């Protein structure tokens, strides 16, 4: 993959007198000039509210917005742009499905299946749904190699769950789940499947049609796009049958004083003024990633992850978490008795930005038997030098905490 | 305030279209109908109801009601003129043709079978108004979908 | 007020060979350079996910985000920044309250009061709530002068409604409602009050503490800020007692496998990665408006509205809608038998952007006895010349439709 | 890897703090307690439980448990040393003082009454870590709020 660092203005800023080594892309990514420019251009020449204006600007803003819907569909292999719902991000997409589908599909005593590696955003909405409907929430455990335990998964499916949900890629372990297989099994058990693609779509080619997930969700801000935009990809037949989520402008057909009928897809699920800027920025991000090639992006990150795992393994008393084999560009670790927050503070003083904490995955933390880990994640703009800088900064942490230099 | 019509406005609001807008043909509802479909354009609030009386596979009578802009009303009016007495299949073929014209096909715009509806060719220059011109035709499409 | 047009890049673009005369600010506003620059600066020097990072960027992004919360509180006179919840916009804010408060406060047979001048966004969520809880939705009618009918309002309050909601300013009529009085009456009847401030906060000084509304909501994009950001201002005691709305990251305290406890305000209601860019842009917009002075902004718009009403009244067969007296910078009208969409298309060819349609207020349209109106709305960047351009363009429409020149 | 400590790191991770982190004083729980409060820092997941045994208005005994970074653990440890045997009002006054120090008050940082906790003055340079240093003190504040 070509060196893209020059496209990212923020990477040329200094942090504490060091160049910024940004290793927290799983939390949010930095933005290339191309995306920033698209935002500026949008507000400088195109901005208007969509879907309601007969004038030139409004027409062009609407066209731009709807064009991105089609681009998103193509990018993730969704057969029908009407099944692409713009949302704020992954969290909102999951809440939309849990709330709207959940209300009609899940009844008292029913089962919902999640896994022990979910991000809180793919857990709490189902907890809330289970509580509201008096349904059972079953959490599938993980194997010793930090994969979804298939035997446990099959056992859970024997309960004929109404909804099964799992992440495509773990934001802590880097585990890449066999989505197509898991989905097929769940479908055989009669379940509807939602896949949390927040850590997949930015990092590898994804084809939702091939995966056959009923719902697939992701965030723009984790894939070079602006904050405040993301997508829910749903099978139109399912979305069609679901009650509306939020009510308001744009999502209606005819409004009477005390009742209303709703617009067809996708607008039924897009109440209120949407984030057109965000969509336009997402379009620019998709074009940027497409130009790089998602296969290349994936290869670049996995190579970096491999290199990082190798280098980190040489550090004394460093513990790595995650599967031994293939994994995404996510590396979680702890170092001796140095708490991850202390690690993050120390490496930050060298310009290295890593995340420390529970990564919104407390159930997984308990299974890892830690309260927190440090985590480095890689994206298109990271290099082997970034990994080297991390390793050097970790050595500094060891020294500060009184460990002998390796 | 003549402007040489670079904007296409004079074509859009030509005499014939305003005439259909102001004196719509086949307006109202049918006492006896075979098909009734109501469509709305939720973004602008235009509403249209189309009644068809079928005699076998022939459109024996047709009426439309509702409200909307000059384009949606004139287009629906012209459509009813055009399809009355036609076979359902012919009418549906005209709908396809009309659609092509509104999406810029010059060839479709020359197609005499579209009759007065060809006056609406200029709508193609106003993308946001295309929906208006199609409202009646979409109602036809929907009301005859299950009909051979 | 100083001439601000030069601050708005989009106003220097041409539309169909004419300068852009943007008269649709009630739908969304254009953005000044200062706001666009704030976005660029954010992504070029500050971007990170908030609340979860121990590194420099994340700290600064979090500080920037939380600083805007305090700025919003100050701007609208909210006593406590913890009662400021960032949302996508007005629509989401209302859905949040209807869904979360509604669930605990409204039971079968209860009453919810709305008015006949509400935007669909302040109607559909209450329709959905009333339907879900089998509650009654009562719509207060308007007077002949397009004010909320006080007698009808009092009658509705006799039903001891659980929730009363109304707009501060009508987006169709320009009516400015006596919010403090209406709120007091509703409180006396034991109701909780939500005020839709979407058309007020951008256009006049607002002090929610003085109004005493329990919830007050507005959108950033209608006040020079980016799309995808807005605020729900709530009394902390009420918000505290409400169940969460969306579940996910950020809004939790401790997460167990099948249950969780939630974070204190404001984070309890901000699940998932928030739109930090949007908040930063909102901060820039607030500073821009503050520098102009909200009293000046209000005076500027009302003067323009008065001028527009005067000039439009001279056009033959033009009908104006709305109150005779004081009103906001919103002017709705129809012209002879020319449908509003046709009007919008025609004036657009002269570069004049107005809105035509039901303005997401179908119940009001039925009371106006029209299916649609044309609407011109004014903001800081509009001038008397803009009004003149509108009037000239309307004369062109008359000519095209065969009416004699006035 | 000495760096003259422009970053303040050496001060942050000085011997005394690491010592309290590794050998926390008064760690554990009390069999008999008057007050028990559990606090968490949801953004980083630090958790702390504080037990107080009151004898009248005197803190007769104190223990803390939980987990977290060196700063939160060391700070809680130092706090327990400091408040044991003090009157509740005195302890609360120390909490106010400590807060001032963490918000940059040089005067508070010189206040001998803060004892070893003064070693944490350097945390003020790391805004995101201030919450960590305050966790134990906040628990104290909360558990003694209703106490005169
Ligand atoms: C009075 C009023 N309420 C609510 C809204 C909805 O705001 P948004 O679309 O930003 O959610 C609008 C504007 O569209 C409005 O004018
Ligand atoms: C796997 C996973 N799911 C969901 C989310 C939540 O995404 P967002 O915060 O953009 O809603 C994240 C990231 O925070 C994630 O990594």
mmCIF file of N, CA and C and ligand atoms in Angstrom, chain A residues 26-27 88-92 94 117-122 167 169-171 196-199 218-222 359-360 375, chain C residues 49 52 249-250 271-274, ligand 2:
data_model
loop_
_atom_site.group_PDB
_atom_site.id
_atom_site.type_symbol
_atom_site.label_atom_id
_atom_site.label_comp_id
_atom_site.label_asym_id
_atom_site.label_seq_id
_atom_site.Cartn_x
_atom_site.Cartn_y
_atom_site.Cartn_z
ATOM 1 N N UNK A 26 -9.028 2.032 16.571
ATOM 2 C CA UNK A 26 -10.242 1.269 16.882
ATOM 3 C C UNK A 26 -11.236 2.150 17.634
ATOM 4 N N UNK A 27 -10.732 3.169 18.320
ATOM 5 C CA UNK A 27 -11.636 4.106 19.013
ATOM 6 C C UNK A 27 -12.211 5.101 18.014
ATOM 7 N N UNK A 88 -26.332 7.639 13.511
ATOM 8 C CA UNK A 88 -25.169 8.328 14.071
ATOM 9 C C UNK A 88 -23.948 7.415 14.068
ATOM 10 N N UNK A 89 -24.174 6.137 14.332
ATOM 11 C CA UNK A 89 -23.054 5.211 14.383
ATOM 12 C C UNK A 89 -23.555 3.833 14.774
ATOM 13 N N UNK A 90 -22.598 2.951 15.035
ATOM 14 C CA UNK A 90 -22.914 1.572 15.387
ATOM 15 C C UNK A 90 -23.904 1.496 16.550
ATOM 16 N N UNK A 91 -23.636 2.271 17.580
ATOM 17 C CA UNK A 91 -24.475 2.214 18.775
ATOM 18 C C UNK A 91 -25.924 2.524 18.439
ATOM 19 N N UNK A 92 -26.137 3.586 17.681
ATOM 20 C CA UNK A 92 -27.511 3.923 17.350
ATOM 21 C C UNK A 92 -28.145 2.850 16.472
ATOM 22 N N UNK A 94 -27.629 -0.340 16.447
ATOM 23 C CA UNK A 94 -28.014 -1.502 17.250
ATOM 24 C C UNK A 94 -29.247 -1.176 18.094
ATOM 25 N N UNK A 117 -17.648 -11.533 23.864
ATOM 26 C CA UNK A 117 -16.648 -10.570 23.355
ATOM 27 C C UNK A 117 -17.309 -9.312 22.801
ATOM 28 N N UNK A 118 -18.565 -9.064 23.175
ATOM 29 C CA UNK A 118 -19.229 -7.889 22.605
ATOM 30 C C UNK A 118 -18.793 -6.587 23.259
ATOM 31 N N UNK A 119 -18.767 -5.561 22.453
ATOM 32 C CA UNK A 119 -18.658 -4.178 22.907
ATOM 33 C C UNK A 119 -19.951 -3.833 23.651
ATOM 34 N N UNK A 120 -19.870 -2.995 24.677
ATOM 35 C CA UNK A 120 -21.088 -2.637 25.415
ATOM 36 C C UNK A 120 -22.221 -2.195 24.485
ATOM 37 N N UNK A 121 -21.853 -1.592 23.369
ATOM 38 C CA UNK A 121 -22.889 -1.122 22.446
ATOM 39 C C UNK A 121 -23.663 -2.270 21.817
ATOM 40 N N UNK A 122 -23.063 -3.445 21.788
ATOM 41 C CA UNK A 122 -23.807 -4.603 21.277
ATOM 42 C C UNK A 122 -24.209 -5.532 22.423
ATOM 43 N N UNK A 167 -20.133 -9.793 17.200
ATOM 44 C CA UNK A 167 -19.291 -8.846 16.492
ATOM 45 C C UNK A 167 -18.551 -9.564 15.371
ATOM 46 N N UNK A 169 -15.513 -8.455 14.250
ATOM 47 C CA UNK A 169 -14.129 -8.433 14.735
ATOM 48 C C UNK A 169 -14.142 -7.866 16.156
ATOM 49 N N UNK A 170 -13.428 -8.531 17.055
ATOM 50 C CA UNK A 170 -13.378 -8.049 18.433
ATOM 51 C C UNK A 170 -12.488 -6.822 18.542
ATOM 52 N N UNK A 171 -12.987 -5.801 19.251
ATOM 53 C CA UNK A 171 -12.214 -4.568 19.402
ATOM 54 C C UNK A 171 -11.145 -4.684 20.486
ATOM 55 N N UNK A 196 -22.228 -6.872 14.351
ATOM 56 C CA UNK A 196 -21.586 -5.603 14.671
ATOM 57 C C UNK A 196 -20.305 -5.511 13.839
ATOM 58 N N UNK A 197 -20.358 -4.710 12.791
ATOM 59 C CA UNK A 197 -19.227 -4.603 11.868
ATOM 60 C C UNK A 197 -18.327 -3.408 12.139
ATOM 61 N N UNK A 198 -18.430 -2.822 13.346
ATOM 62 C CA UNK A 198 -17.687 -1.584 13.628
ATOM 63 C C UNK A 198 -16.186 -1.744 13.402
ATOM 64 N N UNK A 199 -15.651 -2.932 13.735
ATOM 65 C CA UNK A 199 -14.209 -3.136 13.581
ATOM 66 C C UNK A 199 -13.880 -3.927 12.325
ATOM 67 N N UNK A 218 -22.227 -0.386 11.230
ATOM 68 C CA UNK A 218 -20.870 0.153 11.421
ATOM 69 C C UNK A 218 -20.909 1.673 11.558
ATOM 70 N N UNK A 219 -19.762 2.234 11.968
ATOM 71 C CA UNK A 219 -19.621 3.675 12.221
ATOM 72 C C UNK A 219 -18.690 4.307 11.191
ATOM 73 N N UNK A 220 -19.047 5.468 10.718
ATOM 74 C CA UNK A 220 -18.173 6.176 9.794
ATOM 75 C C UNK A 220 -16.878 6.661 10.428
ATOM 76 N N UNK A 221 -16.965 7.120 11.678
ATOM 77 C CA UNK A 221 -15.785 7.756 12.283
ATOM 78 C C UNK A 221 -14.643 6.774 12.478
ATOM 79 N N UNK A 222 -14.923 5.496 12.414
ATOM 80 C CA UNK A 222 -13.860 4.497 12.537
ATOM 81 C C UNK A 222 -13.285 4.119 11.175
ATOM 82 N N UNK A 359 -12.159 -0.921 27.379
ATOM 83 C CA UNK A 359 -12.520 -0.902 25.972
ATOM 84 C C UNK A 359 -13.999 -1.195 25.762
ATOM 85 N N UNK A 360 -14.812 -0.738 26.680
ATOM 86 C CA UNK A 360 -16.258 -0.973 26.586
ATOM 87 C C UNK A 360 -16.562 -2.453 26.418
ATOM 88 N N UNK A 375 -4.063 -1.132 24.749
ATOM 89 C CA UNK A 375 -4.419 -1.613 23.415
ATOM 90 C C UNK A 375 -3.845 -0.695 22.344
ATOM 91 N N UNK C 49 -11.384 10.085 20.161
ATOM 92 C CA UNK C 49 -12.605 9.711 20.840
ATOM 93 C C UNK C 49 -12.536 10.257 22.267
ATOM 94 N N UNK C 52 -12.441 8.432 27.013
ATOM 95 C CA UNK C 52 -11.906 7.113 27.268
ATOM 96 C C UNK C 52 -10.396 7.078 27.132
ATOM 97 N N UNK C 249 -21.691 2.066 24.753
ATOM 98 C CA UNK C 249 -20.503 2.614 25.378
ATOM 99 C C UNK C 249 -20.804 3.993 25.933
ATOM 100 N N UNK C 250 -19.973 4.448 26.868
ATOM 101 C CA UNK C 250 -20.036 5.796 27.452
ATOM 102 C C UNK C 250 -21.128 5.980 28.495
ATOM 103 N N UNK C 271 -25.119 7.517 24.618
ATOM 104 C CA UNK C 271 -24.551 6.208 24.314
ATOM 105 C C UNK C 271 -23.748 6.271 23.021
ATOM 106 N N UNK C 272 -22.618 5.600 23.018
ATOM 107 C CA UNK C 272 -21.811 5.522 21.799
ATOM 108 C C UNK C 272 -20.949 6.747 21.602
ATOM 109 N N UNK C 273 -20.123 6.688 20.575
ATOM 110 C CA UNK C 273 -19.239 7.816 20.276
ATOM 111 C C UNK C 273 -20.076 9.018 19.891
ATOM 112 N N UNK C 274 -19.946 10.118 20.603
ATOM 113 C CA UNK C 274 -20.737 11.296 20.249
ATOM 114 C C UNK C 274 -20.123 12.033 19.062
HETATM 115 C C1 LIG E 2 -16.953 -3.657 18.098
HETATM 116 C C2 LIG E 2 -17.546 -2.310 18.365
HETATM 117 N N1 LIG E 2 -18.881 -2.172 18.405
HETATM 118 C C3 LIG E 2 -19.471 -0.981 18.624
HETATM 119 C C4 LIG E 2 -18.728 0.149 18.816
HETATM 120 C C5 LIG E 2 -19.463 1.439 19.071
HETATM 121 O O1 LIG E 2 -19.354 2.306 17.978
HETATM 122 P P1 LIG E 2 -19.838 3.822 18.114
HETATM 123 O O2 LIG E 2 -19.244 4.347 19.388
HETATM 124 O O3 LIG E 2 -19.287 4.487 16.913
HETATM 125 O O4 LIG E 2 -21.327 3.816 18.149
HETATM 126 C C6 LIG E 2 -17.332 0.063 18.778
HETATM 127 C C7 LIG E 2 -16.438 1.237 18.970
HETATM 128 O O5 LIG E 2 -16.490 2.005 19.902
HETATM 129 C C8 LIG E 2 -16.730 -1.195 18.559
HETATM 130 O O6 LIG E 2 -15.399 -1.331 18.530
#
